[in-house]
Amino acid sequence: MTGLALGCRINRKSLFDRKHYFYADLPAGYQITQQRLPIAVNGSLAYSICVGKKPAQVVPRTVRVKQIQLEQDSGKSLHDDLRSQTLIDLNRAGVGLLEVVLEPDMSCGEEAATAVRELQLILQALGTSQANMAEGQLRVDANISVHHPGEPLGIRTEVKNLNSARFLAKAIDYEIQRQISELENGGEILNETRSFDYKLGCTVPMRDKEGKQDYRWFMPEPNLPPLLLYDSGSLPAGVDPQQVINIDWLRERLPELPSVTREKLVRQYGMLPEHSVALLNEVGLLEFFQNVMKETRAEPKRVTSWVLNTFLGFLKQQNLAVSESPVTPAALAELLDLLDRKAISSSAAKKVFEELWRSEGKTPTQIVAEKKLELMQDPEELEQLCRATLEAHPGVVMDLKKGNPRAINKLIGLVRKTTLGRADPAVIKEVLERQLSS
Amino acid sequence: MLGRTLREVSTALKQGQITPTELCQKCLSLIKKTKFLNAYITVSEEVALKQAEESEKRYKEGHSLGDLDGIPIAVKDNFSTSGIETTCASNMLKGYVPPYNATVVQKLLDQGALLMGKTNLDEFAMGSGSTDGIFGPVKNPWSYSKQYRGKKQQKTHGEDEDSNWLITGGSSGGSAAAVSAFTCFAALGSDTGGSTRNPAAHCGVVGLKPSYGLVSRHGLIPLVNSMDVPGILTRCVDDAAIVLGVLAGHDPKDSTTVQDPVKPFMLPSLTDVSKLCVGIPKEYLTPELSSEVQSLWSKAADLFESEGAKVIEVSLPHTSYSIVCYHVLCTSEVASNMARFDGLEYGHRCDVDVSTEAMYAATRREGFNDVVRGRILSGNFFLLKENYENYFVKAQKVRRLIANDFVNVFKSGVDVLLTPTTLSEAVPYLEFIKEDNRTRSAQDDIFTQAVNMAGLPAVSIPMALSSQGLPVGLQFIGRAFCDQQLLTVAKWFEKQVQFPVIQLQELMDDYSSIFENEKLASVSVKQR
């Protein structure tokens, strides 16, 4: 499915090989992988990066997928320097994993991090993996080299086992700078394996043998016969459907991919592309947005803004996941409805939201009533307040008449203050202008 | 009762002539009596008696599990047995107790079989004599048979009889000796290049190597994954068929087993062989073949011909490259497979703690014998990047040619091939160890290993006694997955030749008392 989602050519027959190396975290002394004929080849991964701050421009990029191979995970060596011991965690040793090999089409840490993020979203959409990097479900080995334009690629180093997109970007950018200054100082780049020290923010050569290539060659894995896949045309008759894989069947059942979801958001709601990116970037955020949309009459633009700015801002501030939010989509929808029919001002809406976040169980309508946050619906009351304000501040009125355009804002502010923020500034302005000109 | 075949004793159990516990105790006492044969590494007496008790209960309640319920069996010590030490006759795995049963072991136990113990072998099944394990060599029961002793005494007087015992062949010599000496009714061996058929021929029992992919290898500690097959040793062809019927079939834990459902192997009694075509591969007539085996081979061919079968000479043109090719592929996979014995997860670990590398080196030096280390060394040589194309890849290609030789012969209408199993009958131990393991394996696997490279079923059937009074076996090779047809022909042949029963009883009584005091003096004989 990953191969199909990345537009790969799926090999109807793929083979397994043994890669020999003698290391304690590999209990069998070899890793089963797909060296000669992997399950999928020649695909591509499209992603977009944001260039420039404001206004941000979304630029599409593509990285070619060389191949996707199935292999075994290894164990994990934990070095105890104090007791000069190495402990080995074999819990993942021998567990199957999928490796996606990308071509050298990326040129900075951010591109790589964004591409990996996109891959992560695709894997999650497919259900191939939960792809949680912090838990090791998705790990990245980055190969980095530098070269002058027009020249062939330089000698590369490999930074292994990067377990967050942020470290990936940092490690790559560090390594690029390190290699450039190394070369500029007349040094040379070794084809070596390095690891990223996230505390120091730099890459260091790996001290153990994991980096060294074994002198022995791959051997066909004798315990695993070739993996045969079929399509509807080549499916042998009378086989147990549980025992064979039909590529066409899988292709028909591919879920919607993140790029399509984003396009739909842009088309359906007139959303900015970067907003569609932001909605997909947080687990559960898109669903939250869609649930709000279902229940509110508010404009998509307003909902997007509230979800991405206010709601996400609160989550980030308290380091919460969408699923942990104290505000439900229904509550936000109700709040946005109040705003939409001008029952409350947007500043009042902010207060209601804060209140919603703090005190679970109350509806926005209850909060508005309790805190008296509803906009003044009686035009006569507002007329009187405006008139009183004009009479109380003749100096400002004089200013205005002399032609100071900012004086009107001051008057609006004064009226709002007396209404305790319950009147719409636009309406206040209208009333004030009418009273002044009469 | 112990002299009966599996099928006969199964009938006796069903008819209540004997109970599983009585049968088990008889076998256990015979195992003790024949301890000097060194056929068993571990005798699982308690387990067997408990299984017998359960089996007895089933018989009493009238719902026995089938033909194997209550039948004593033995298992080569390179099959994992849950809770029972599994050593591969190596220091490396001495004391290792697997947490699970090999699929084949589990299948036998599920049918109610009684596990008498784990049988001796060459270390990690590398050898053709059952002489190169840490528990010492296995002695061929025929060394103590009336048939052999009788002939011997006529010729040589006053010679030290005790030191002149014969090897069993290998590497499943313990299993072959266990079946031959009546201490169990069937035994599991393993067959990578002939390790089941070779000792079967030397010990006068039936040795079946099933088609590759028919029987699960899960839990069989690997030698060469692409050639290993669990083997079956019994006293007659029907018994082998019963056991194969239980063992055969797909195992999700072994992806190389075939998915097709397997029916029980019931062998019809052939009365007419006139529609049969038997091929005699001319390349198997080698100068090293003893004249006696050669003449028995042609006698067997004549027998088929005289009964109306079509017997034709066929050619397997790549035969002469086979043993070299086998050596390259075998050692390469051995090098790969043996890497897991690093002393970390299980098995032997040395005391050296200077560094991880030093610990690996010392562990493996202490854990493996010269034969194993030698094969690892040559295998790693063949897997070197610079040698890979010239050795490993080339050997793979030759392997294909060898397999195609068989395909072509069978395509031409041949039903089974008839060949010798071994060059000669069993030789005395002192004679055998004059050559090193590698030389011996190259000689002794000559007729058997090509079958493993082609994945075909083959069975060694004892034909007759040599002039020395020792068994000679002949090999039948069948089409892939035509194991039943192969065994049907073998059964017909078995019936025609009427191979004599080993006469062991009186002589064994004498020897067991002699050897009790000797405490396996032969163990000290250094392997070269």
Coordinates of C-alpha atoms in Angstrom, one line a residue, chain A residues 17-333:
Chain A
D17 CA 18.6 -11.6 1.2
R18 CA 20.8 -12.0 4.2
K19 CA 23.1 -9.1 5.0
H20 CA 25.9 -10.4 7.1
Y21 CA 27.4 -8.5 9.9
F22 CA 28.6 -9.6 13.3
Y23 CA 27.2 -7.4 15.9
A24 CA 25.6 -8.0 19.3
D25 CA 22.3 -6.3 18.5
L26 CA 21.7 -8.7 15.6
P27 CA 21.1 -12.1 17.3
A28 CA 21.3 -14.2 14.1
G29 CA 24.5 -12.5 12.8
Y30 CA 22.6 -11.4 9.7
Q31 CA 19.7 -9.1 8.8
I32 CA 17.1 -10.3 6.4
T33 CA 16.5 -7.6 3.8
Q34 CA 15.7 -7.1 0.2
Q35 CA 18.9 -6.2 -1.6
R36 CA 18.5 -7.7 -5.1
L37 CA 14.9 -7.3 -5.8
P38 CA 12.8 -5.1 -3.4
I39 CA 9.1 -5.1 -3.2
A40 CA 8.6 -1.6 -4.8
V41 CA 10.8 0.7 -6.9
N42 CA 10.7 4.1 -8.7
G43 CA 8.1 6.2 -7.0
S44 CA 8.0 9.7 -5.8
L45 CA 7.0 11.7 -2.8
A46 CA 5.4 15.1 -3.3
Y47 CA 5.6 17.6 -0.5
S48 CA 5.3 21.4 -0.1
I49 CA 7.5 23.7 1.8
C50 CA 6.6 27.2 3.0
V51 CA 9.1 29.9 1.7
G52 CA 9.2 33.3 3.2
K53 CA 7.5 34.5 6.4
K54 CA 4.7 36.8 5.5
P55 CA 3.1 36.3 3.2
A56 CA 4.2 32.7 3.1
Q57 CA 4.5 31.0 -0.2
V58 CA 3.8 27.3 -0.6
V59 CA 6.2 25.7 -3.0
P60 CA 5.7 22.2 -4.2
R61 CA 8.7 19.8 -4.2
T62 CA 9.2 16.2 -5.2
V63 CA 11.7 13.6 -4.0
R64 CA 12.1 10.4 -6.0
V65 CA 11.6 7.1 -4.2
K66 CA 14.4 4.7 -5.2
Q67 CA 12.9 1.7 -3.5
I68 CA 10.9 0.3 -0.7
Q69 CA 12.2 -2.8 0.9
L70 CA 11.1 -5.2 3.7
E71 CA 13.6 -6.1 6.3
Q72 CA 14.2 -7.1 9.9
D73 CA 14.7 -4.6 12.7
S74 CA 17.8 -5.1 14.9
G75 CA 18.1 -4.8 18.6
K76 CA 19.5 -1.7 20.4
S77 CA 22.8 -1.4 22.1
L78 CA 22.9 0.6 25.2
H79 CA 26.5 1.5 26.2
D80 CA 27.1 1.9 29.9
D81 CA 30.3 3.9 30.1
L82 CA 30.5 3.9 33.8
R83 CA 30.6 0.2 34.1
S84 CA 32.1 -0.3 30.6
Q85 CA 29.2 -2.6 29.8
T86 CA 27.0 -2.9 26.8
L87 CA 23.4 -3.8 27.4
I88 CA 21.3 -5.0 24.5
D89 CA 17.6 -4.5 24.1
L90 CA 16.4 -7.2 21.8
N91 CA 12.7 -6.4 21.9
R92 CA 12.6 -5.2 18.3
A93 CA 15.2 -7.6 17.0
G94 CA 13.8 -9.6 14.1
V95 CA 10.5 -7.6 13.9
G96 CA 9.6 -6.7 10.3
L97 CA 10.1 -3.1 9.1
L98 CA 9.7 -1.2 5.9
E99 CA 12.5 0.9 4.6
V100 CA 11.9 3.7 2.1
V101 CA 15.0 4.8 0.2
L102 CA 14.8 8.3 -1.2
E103 CA 17.1 9.7 -3.9
P104 CA 19.4 12.6 -3.2
D105 CA 16.8 15.3 -4.3
M106 CA 16.7 17.4 -1.2
S107 CA 19.0 20.3 -0.3
C108 CA 18.4 21.3 3.3
G109 CA 17.3 20.1 6.6
E110 CA 13.9 21.7 6.3
E111 CA 13.1 20.0 3.0
A112 CA 14.1 16.6 4.5
A113 CA 12.0 17.2 7.6
T114 CA 9.0 18.3 5.6
A115 CA 9.3 15.4 3.2
V116 CA 9.6 13.0 6.2
R117 CA 6.6 14.7 7.7
E118 CA 4.6 14.1 4.6
L119 CA 5.7 10.5 4.5
Q120 CA 4.6 10.1 8.1
L121 CA 1.1 11.5 7.2
I122 CA 0.9 9.1 4.3
L123 CA 1.9 6.1 6.4
Q124 CA -0.7 7.2 9.1
A125 CA -3.4 7.6 6.5
L126 CA -2.7 4.2 5.1
G127 CA -2.4 2.6 8.5
T128 CA 1.0 1.1 7.5
S129 CA 2.5 2.5 10.7
Q130 CA 1.6 4.8 13.5
A131 CA 4.9 6.3 12.5
N132 CA 5.5 7.9 15.9
M133 CA 9.1 9.0 15.7
A134 CA 9.5 9.5 19.4
E135 CA 8.6 5.9 19.9
G136 CA 10.9 4.6 17.2
Q137 CA 8.1 3.6 14.9
L138 CA 9.6 5.8 12.3
R139 CA 13.3 6.4 12.2
V140 CA 15.4 8.2 9.7
D141 CA 19.0 7.6 8.5
A142 CA 20.1 10.8 6.6
N143 CA 22.8 10.6 3.9
I144 CA 24.4 14.0 3.4
S145 CA 27.0 15.3 0.9
V146 CA 28.0 18.7 -0.5
H147 CA 29.1 19.6 -3.9
H148 CA 29.5 22.7 -6.2
P149 CA 26.7 23.3 -8.7
G150 CA 27.4 21.3 -11.9
E151 CA 29.8 18.9 -10.2
P152 CA 29.0 15.3 -9.2
L153 CA 27.7 14.6 -5.7
G154 CA 30.4 14.6 -3.0
I155 CA 31.3 11.8 -0.6
R156 CA 28.5 11.2 1.8
T157 CA 28.2 10.6 5.5
E158 CA 25.3 8.8 7.1
V159 CA 23.6 10.1 10.2
K160 CA 21.8 7.2 11.8
N161 CA 18.7 6.7 13.9
L162 CA 17.3 10.2 13.9
N163 CA 14.1 10.1 15.9
S164 CA 12.4 13.5 15.4
A165 CA 11.9 15.7 12.4
R166 CA 13.5 18.6 14.3
F167 CA 16.7 16.6 15.0
L168 CA 16.7 15.5 11.4
A169 CA 16.6 19.0 10.1
K170 CA 19.3 20.1 12.6
A171 CA 21.5 17.2 12.0
I172 CA 21.4 17.7 8.2
D173 CA 22.1 21.5 8.4
Y174 CA 24.9 20.9 10.9
E175 CA 26.4 18.2 8.7
I176 CA 26.2 20.5 5.6
Q177 CA 28.0 23.3 7.4
R178 CA 30.6 20.8 8.9
Q179 CA 31.3 19.3 5.5
I180 CA 31.6 22.7 3.8
S181 CA 34.1 24.1 6.4
E182 CA 36.0 20.8 6.4
L183 CA 36.4 21.0 2.6
E184 CA 37.2 24.7 2.7
N185 CA 39.9 24.1 5.2
G186 CA 41.5 21.6 2.9
G187 CA 40.1 18.5 4.7
E188 CA 38.3 15.6 3.2
I189 CA 35.0 13.9 4.0
L190 CA 35.1 10.3 5.1
N191 CA 32.4 7.9 4.1
E192 CA 31.4 7.2 7.6
T193 CA 28.4 6.7 9.9
R194 CA 27.7 9.4 12.4
S195 CA 25.2 9.9 15.1
F196 CA 23.4 13.1 16.2
D197 CA 24.1 14.3 19.7
Y198 CA 20.9 16.2 20.4
K199 CA 22.3 17.8 23.5
L200 CA 25.2 19.3 21.8
G201 CA 23.3 19.8 18.5
C202 CA 26.1 18.3 16.4
T203 CA 27.0 15.0 14.7
V204 CA 29.7 12.7 15.9
P205 CA 31.3 9.7 14.3
M206 CA 29.8 6.4 15.7
R207 CA 32.3 4.7 17.9
D208 CA 31.1 1.2 17.4
K209 CA 31.4 -1.2 14.6
E210 CA 27.9 -0.6 13.3
G211 CA 29.4 1.9 10.9
K212 CA 31.8 -0.6 9.3
Q213 CA 30.7 -2.5 6.3
D214 CA 31.1 -6.3 6.6
Y215 CA 33.5 -7.9 4.3
R216 CA 31.0 -10.6 3.4
W217 CA 28.5 -10.3 0.6
F218 CA 24.7 -10.8 0.7
M219 CA 23.4 -14.3 0.4
P220 CA 19.8 -15.2 -0.8
E221 CA 17.7 -15.9 2.3
P222 CA 17.1 -19.6 2.1
N223 CA 14.2 -19.6 4.6
L224 CA 12.0 -17.2 2.7
P225 CA 10.8 -18.1 -0.8
P226 CA 10.3 -15.3 -3.3
L227 CA 7.4 -13.0 -2.4
L228 CA 4.8 -13.2 -5.2
L229 CA 2.1 -10.6 -5.6
Y230 CA -0.7 -10.8 -8.1
D231 CA -3.2 -8.5 -9.8
S232 CA -6.7 -9.3 -10.9
G233 CA -5.3 -10.6 -14.2
S234 CA -2.6 -12.9 -12.9
L235 CA -4.5 -14.2 -9.8
P236 CA -4.2 -18.0 -10.0
A237 CA -7.6 -19.7 -10.0
G238 CA -8.8 -21.5 -6.9
V239 CA -6.4 -20.0 -4.4
D240 CA -7.3 -19.0 -0.8
P241 CA -7.7 -15.2 -0.9
Q242 CA -6.1 -15.1 2.5
Q243 CA -2.9 -16.5 1.1
V244 CA -2.4 -14.2 -1.8
I245 CA -2.1 -10.5 -2.3
N246 CA -4.0 -8.8 -5.1
I247 CA -2.5 -5.5 -5.9
D248 CA -5.6 -4.2 -7.8
W249 CA -7.8 -5.0 -4.8
L250 CA -5.5 -3.0 -2.6
R251 CA -5.3 -0.1 -5.0
E252 CA -9.1 0.2 -5.0
R253 CA -9.1 0.4 -1.3
L254 CA -6.4 2.9 -0.8
P255 CA -7.6 5.6 1.6
E256 CA -7.6 9.3 0.7
L257 CA -4.0 10.6 0.8
P258 CA -3.1 13.8 2.7
S259 CA -2.4 15.7 -0.5
V260 CA -5.9 15.0 -1.8
T261 CA -7.4 15.9 1.5
R262 CA -5.6 19.3 1.4
E263 CA -6.7 20.0 -2.1
K264 CA -10.3 19.3 -1.1
L265 CA -10.0 21.7 1.8
V266 CA -8.7 24.4 -0.5
R267 CA -11.4 23.8 -3.0
Q268 CA -14.3 23.2 -0.7
Y269 CA -13.7 26.0 1.8
G270 CA -11.6 28.4 -0.2
M271 CA -8.9 27.9 2.4
L272 CA -5.3 29.0 2.0
P273 CA -3.0 26.1 1.1
E274 CA -0.8 26.7 4.2
H275 CA -3.9 26.5 6.4
S276 CA -4.8 23.1 4.8
V277 CA -1.2 22.0 5.6
A278 CA -1.6 23.2 9.2
L279 CA -4.9 21.4 9.7
L280 CA -3.3 18.1 8.6
N281 CA -0.2 18.5 10.6
E282 CA -1.7 18.0 14.0
V283 CA -3.2 14.6 14.8
G284 CA -7.0 14.9 15.0
L285 CA -7.1 18.6 14.1
L286 CA -8.7 18.1 10.7
E287 CA -11.4 16.0 12.3
F288 CA -12.0 18.6 14.9
F289 CA -12.3 21.3 12.2
Q290 CA -14.7 19.2 10.2
N291 CA -16.9 18.5 13.3
V292 CA -17.1 22.2 14.0
M293 CA -18.0 22.9 10.4
K294 CA -20.8 20.4 10.6
E295 CA -22.5 22.2 13.5
T296 CA -21.9 25.8 12.8
R297 CA -23.3 28.4 10.5
A298 CA -20.1 30.4 10.7
E299 CA -18.0 31.0 7.6
P300 CA -15.3 28.4 6.9
K301 CA -12.7 31.2 7.0
R302 CA -13.7 32.2 10.5
V303 CA -13.8 28.6 11.6
T304 CA -10.3 28.0 10.1
S305 CA -9.0 31.0 11.8
W306 CA -10.4 30.1 15.2
V307 CA -9.2 26.5 15.0
L308 CA -5.7 27.3 13.8
N309 CA -5.1 30.4 15.9
T310 CA -7.1 30.3 19.0
F311 CA -7.8 26.6 19.5
L312 CA -4.3 25.4 18.4
G313 CA -2.7 28.2 20.3
F314 CA -4.3 27.1 23.5
L315 CA -3.3 23.5 22.9
K316 CA 0.3 24.4 22.1
Q317 CA 0.5 26.6 25.1
Q318 CA -0.4 23.8 27.4
N319 CA 1.2 21.1 25.3
L320 CA -2.0 19.1 24.8
A321 CA -3.1 16.9 22.0
V322 CA -6.3 17.6 20.2
S323 CA -7.9 14.6 21.9
E324 CA -7.1 16.1 25.3
S325 CA -8.8 19.4 24.5
P326 CA -11.3 20.6 27.2
V327 CA -13.3 22.4 24.4
T328 CA -15.4 20.2 22.3
P329 CA -16.1 20.8 18.6
A330 CA -19.8 21.4 19.5
A331 CA -18.9 24.0 22.0
L332 CA -16.7 25.9 19.6
A333 CA -19.4 25.6 17.0

